[in-house]
Coordinates of C-alpha atoms in Angstrom, one line a residue:
Chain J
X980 CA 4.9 2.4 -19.7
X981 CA 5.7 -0.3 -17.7
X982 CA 4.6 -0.4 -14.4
X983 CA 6.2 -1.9 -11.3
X984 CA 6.9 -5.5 -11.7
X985 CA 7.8 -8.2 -9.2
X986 CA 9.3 -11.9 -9.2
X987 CA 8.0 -14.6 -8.4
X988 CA 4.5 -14.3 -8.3
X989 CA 4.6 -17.3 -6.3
X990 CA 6.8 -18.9 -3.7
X991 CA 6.5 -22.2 -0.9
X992 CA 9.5 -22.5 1.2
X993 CA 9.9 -24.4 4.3
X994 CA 10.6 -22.9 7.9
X995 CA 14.2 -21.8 8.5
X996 CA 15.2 -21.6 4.8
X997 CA 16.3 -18.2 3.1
X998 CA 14.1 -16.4 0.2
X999 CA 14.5 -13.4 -1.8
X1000 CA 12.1 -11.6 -3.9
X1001 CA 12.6 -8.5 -6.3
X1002 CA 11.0 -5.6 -7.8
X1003 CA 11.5 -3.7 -10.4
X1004 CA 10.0 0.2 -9.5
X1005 CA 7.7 1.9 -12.5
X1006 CA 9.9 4.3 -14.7
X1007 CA 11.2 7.1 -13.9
X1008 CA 10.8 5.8 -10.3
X1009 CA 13.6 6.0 -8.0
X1010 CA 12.5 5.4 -4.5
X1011 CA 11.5 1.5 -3.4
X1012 CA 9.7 0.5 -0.5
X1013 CA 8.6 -2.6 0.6
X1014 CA 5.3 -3.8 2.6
X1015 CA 3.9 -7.0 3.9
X1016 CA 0.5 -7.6 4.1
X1017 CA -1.1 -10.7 5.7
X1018 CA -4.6 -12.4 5.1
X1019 CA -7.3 -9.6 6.5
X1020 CA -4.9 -6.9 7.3
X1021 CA -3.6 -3.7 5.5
X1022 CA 0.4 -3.6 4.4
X1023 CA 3.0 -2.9 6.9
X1024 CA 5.7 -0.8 5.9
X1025 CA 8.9 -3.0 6.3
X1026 CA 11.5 -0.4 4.8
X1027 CA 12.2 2.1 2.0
X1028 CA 15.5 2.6 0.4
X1029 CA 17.0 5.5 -1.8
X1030 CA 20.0 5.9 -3.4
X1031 CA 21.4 2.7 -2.7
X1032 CA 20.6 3.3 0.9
X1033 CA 17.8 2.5 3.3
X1034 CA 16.0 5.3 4.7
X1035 CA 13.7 4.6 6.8
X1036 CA 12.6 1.0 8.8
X1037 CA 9.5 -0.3 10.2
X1038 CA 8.6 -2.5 13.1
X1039 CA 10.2 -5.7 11.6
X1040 CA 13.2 -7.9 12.9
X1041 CA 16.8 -7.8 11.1
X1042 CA 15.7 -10.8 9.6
X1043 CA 14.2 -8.6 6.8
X1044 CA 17.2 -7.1 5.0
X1045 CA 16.9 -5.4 1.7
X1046 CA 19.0 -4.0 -1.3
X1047 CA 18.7 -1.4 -4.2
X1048 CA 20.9 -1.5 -7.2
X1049 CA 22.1 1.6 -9.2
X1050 CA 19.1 0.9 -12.0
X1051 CA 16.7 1.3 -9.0
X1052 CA 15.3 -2.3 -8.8
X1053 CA 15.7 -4.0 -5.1
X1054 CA 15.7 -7.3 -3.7
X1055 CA 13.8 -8.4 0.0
X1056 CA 15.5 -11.0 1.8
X1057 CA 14.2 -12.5 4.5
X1058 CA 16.1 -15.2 6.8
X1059 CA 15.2 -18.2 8.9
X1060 CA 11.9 -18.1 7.8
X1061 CA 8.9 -18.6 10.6
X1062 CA 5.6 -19.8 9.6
X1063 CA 4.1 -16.4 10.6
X1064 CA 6.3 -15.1 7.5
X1065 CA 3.7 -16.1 5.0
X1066 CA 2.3 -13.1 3.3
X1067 CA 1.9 -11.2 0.5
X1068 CA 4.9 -9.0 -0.1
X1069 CA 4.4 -5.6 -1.9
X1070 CA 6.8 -3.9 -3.7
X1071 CA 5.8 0.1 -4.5
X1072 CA 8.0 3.3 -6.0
X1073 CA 7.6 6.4 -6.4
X1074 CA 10.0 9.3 -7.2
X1075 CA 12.6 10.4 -4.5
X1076 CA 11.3 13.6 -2.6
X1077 CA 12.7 15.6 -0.2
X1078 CA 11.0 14.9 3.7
X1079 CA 10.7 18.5 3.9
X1080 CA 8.5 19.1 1.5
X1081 CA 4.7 19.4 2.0
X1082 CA 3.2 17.5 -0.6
X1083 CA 3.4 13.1 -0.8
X1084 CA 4.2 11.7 -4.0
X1085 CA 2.4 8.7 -5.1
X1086 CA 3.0 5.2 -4.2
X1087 CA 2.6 2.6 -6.9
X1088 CA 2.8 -0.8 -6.5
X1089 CA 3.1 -4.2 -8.1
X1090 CA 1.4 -7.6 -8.2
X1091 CA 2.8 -8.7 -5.2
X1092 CA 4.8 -12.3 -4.1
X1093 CA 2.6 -14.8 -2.2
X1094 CA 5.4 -16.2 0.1
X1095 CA 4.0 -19.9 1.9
X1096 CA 6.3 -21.2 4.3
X1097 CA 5.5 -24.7 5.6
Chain N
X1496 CA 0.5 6.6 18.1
X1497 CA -0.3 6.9 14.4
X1498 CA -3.5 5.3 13.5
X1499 CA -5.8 4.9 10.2
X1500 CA -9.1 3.0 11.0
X1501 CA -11.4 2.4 8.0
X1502 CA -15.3 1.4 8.5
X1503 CA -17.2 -0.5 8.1
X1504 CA -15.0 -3.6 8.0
X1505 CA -17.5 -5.4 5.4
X1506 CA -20.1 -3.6 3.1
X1507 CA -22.6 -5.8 0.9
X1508 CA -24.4 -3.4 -1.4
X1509 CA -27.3 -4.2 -4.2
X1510 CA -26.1 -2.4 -7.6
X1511 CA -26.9 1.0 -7.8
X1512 CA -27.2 1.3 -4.3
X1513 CA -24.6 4.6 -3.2
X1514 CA -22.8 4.3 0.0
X1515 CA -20.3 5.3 1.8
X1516 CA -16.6 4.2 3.2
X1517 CA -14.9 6.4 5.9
X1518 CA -11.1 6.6 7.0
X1519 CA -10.3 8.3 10.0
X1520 CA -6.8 9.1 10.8
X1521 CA -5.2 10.0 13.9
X1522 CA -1.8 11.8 12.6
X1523 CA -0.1 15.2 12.9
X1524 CA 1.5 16.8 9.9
X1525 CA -0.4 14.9 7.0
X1526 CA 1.4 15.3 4.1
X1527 CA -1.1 13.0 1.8
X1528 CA -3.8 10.7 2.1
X1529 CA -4.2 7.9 -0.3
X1530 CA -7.0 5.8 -1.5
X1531 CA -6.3 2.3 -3.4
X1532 CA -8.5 -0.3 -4.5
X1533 CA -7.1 -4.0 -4.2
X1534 CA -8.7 -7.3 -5.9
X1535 CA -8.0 -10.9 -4.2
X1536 CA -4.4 -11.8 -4.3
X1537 CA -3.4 -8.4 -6.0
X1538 CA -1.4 -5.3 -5.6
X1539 CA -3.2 -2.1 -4.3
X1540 CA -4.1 -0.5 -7.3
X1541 CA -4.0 3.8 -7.3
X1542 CA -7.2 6.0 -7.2
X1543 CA -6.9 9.5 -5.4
X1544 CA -4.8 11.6 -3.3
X1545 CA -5.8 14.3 -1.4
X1546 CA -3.4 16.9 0.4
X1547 CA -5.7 19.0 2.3
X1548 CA -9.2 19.7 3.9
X1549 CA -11.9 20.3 1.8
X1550 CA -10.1 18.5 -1.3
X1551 CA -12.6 16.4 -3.6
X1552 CA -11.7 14.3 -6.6
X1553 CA -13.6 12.2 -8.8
X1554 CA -13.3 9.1 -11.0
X1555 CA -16.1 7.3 -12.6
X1556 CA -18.5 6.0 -9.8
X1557 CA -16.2 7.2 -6.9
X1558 CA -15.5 10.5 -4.8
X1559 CA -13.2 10.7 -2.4
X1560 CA -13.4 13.7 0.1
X1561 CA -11.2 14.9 2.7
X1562 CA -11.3 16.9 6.1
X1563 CA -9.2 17.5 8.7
X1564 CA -10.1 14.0 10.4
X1565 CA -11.3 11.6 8.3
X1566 CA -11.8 10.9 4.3
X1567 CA -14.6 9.7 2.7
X1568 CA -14.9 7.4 -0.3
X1569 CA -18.3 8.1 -2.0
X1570 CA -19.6 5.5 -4.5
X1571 CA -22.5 5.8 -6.4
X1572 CA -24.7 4.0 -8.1
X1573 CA -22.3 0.4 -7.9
X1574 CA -21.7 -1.6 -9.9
X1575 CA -20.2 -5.9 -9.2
X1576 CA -17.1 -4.8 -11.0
X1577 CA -16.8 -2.2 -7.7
X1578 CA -16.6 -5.1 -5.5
X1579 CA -13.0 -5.2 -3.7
X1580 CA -10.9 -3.9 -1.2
X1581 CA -10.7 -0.6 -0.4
X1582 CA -7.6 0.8 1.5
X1583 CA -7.2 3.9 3.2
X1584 CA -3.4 5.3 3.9
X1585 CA -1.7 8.6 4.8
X1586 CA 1.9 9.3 4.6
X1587 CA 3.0 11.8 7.7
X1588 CA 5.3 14.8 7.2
X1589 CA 7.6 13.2 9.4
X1590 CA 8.6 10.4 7.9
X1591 CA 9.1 8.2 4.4
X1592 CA 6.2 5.3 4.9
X1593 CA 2.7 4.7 4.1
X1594 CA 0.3 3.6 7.1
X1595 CA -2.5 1.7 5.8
X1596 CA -6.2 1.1 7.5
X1597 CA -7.2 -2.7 7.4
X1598 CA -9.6 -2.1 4.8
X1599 CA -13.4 -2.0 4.3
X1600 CA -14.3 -5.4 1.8
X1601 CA -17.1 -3.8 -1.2
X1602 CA -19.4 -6.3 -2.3
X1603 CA -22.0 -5.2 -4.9
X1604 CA -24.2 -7.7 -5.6
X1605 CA -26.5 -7.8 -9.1

């Protein structure tokens, strides 16, 4: 069972350039949220989309956009890049719940994309 | 405001020495609180969740425990392949996202 991949592993862009990254959620995953983490710190939620939609936001500029496709995977797209950009970027799934209901489902995420910008 | 704060920040044990990792949480309406272990330059990798106060669960060398404040992760008897990361989150009732602690940094030393 295949777990919850992501692309690249690895990425150096310069400051004001475009990058996307994308992640492909665990199967029989349908939910996909995304998280930066920088050096020394715990992930921040950025957002989470389901059904082709995104949910719920966090604390981060319009800068950060996102997509989901009908098989579930997403891409993160982040523009005009700032040097405080450079972080690891999570990608984690679960399976679509309903925010009423009492119990979490689990979060599983991937490797990760180490985004450098210069 | 929400808040997860995880202590100590740094813990350097000898092997086979048990401690402890607390995660206290400042939230209304917890609907799960999650443990993950995370090596250098890796993805948080899954290892409990508890839903409510008094909850235990066990894996290998670890415990994690739960009240209605704070969690404990319990690890006896380390070993250096314990040494990591270990993050704390909890996912409210009210909405979608995770919100993580900083971390406290495991090192077991041989």
């Amino acid at each position: 069972d295949a777990g919850v991949t992501q692309s690249p592993t690895h990425l150096i862009k310069t400051r004001g350039q475009q990058v996307t990254l994308r992640c492909s959620p665990k199967s029989g995953h349908d939910t996909v949220s995304w998280y930066q983490q920088a050096l020394g710190q715990g992930p921040q939620f950025i957002f989470q989309y389901y059904e082709e939609e995104e949910r719920q936001r966090g604390n981060f500029p319009d800068r950060f956009s996102g997509h989901q496709f009908p098989n579930y995977s997403s891409e993160l797209n982040v523009n005009a890049l700032l040097l405080g950009d450079s972080a690891l970027y999570l990608c984690a799934s679960m399976r679509g719940i309903p925010l009423g209901r009492a119990m979490a489902d689990t979060q599983y995420f991937g490797p990760g994309t180490r985004l450098t910008v210069l | 405001e929400d808040q997860v704060t995880q202590s100590p920040e740094a813990l350097r044990l000898q092997e086979g020495e048990s401690s402890s990792l607390n995660c206290s949480y400042t939230v209304s309406g917890l609907r799960g609180l999650f443990w993950y272990r995370q090596d250098p330059g890796k993805g948080p990798e899954f290892l409990f969740t508890l839903y409510s106060a008094g909850e235990e669960k066990e894996k290998e060398r670890l415990k994690a425990t739960l009240t209605k404040k704070e969690s404990f992760l319990h690890i006896t008897a380390p070993k250096p392949e314990d040494s990591a990361t270990y993050l704390c989150a909890v996912h409210m009732s009210s909405n979608y996202k995770l919100t993580f602690g900083k971390g406290t940094l495991l090192t077991v030393n041989p």
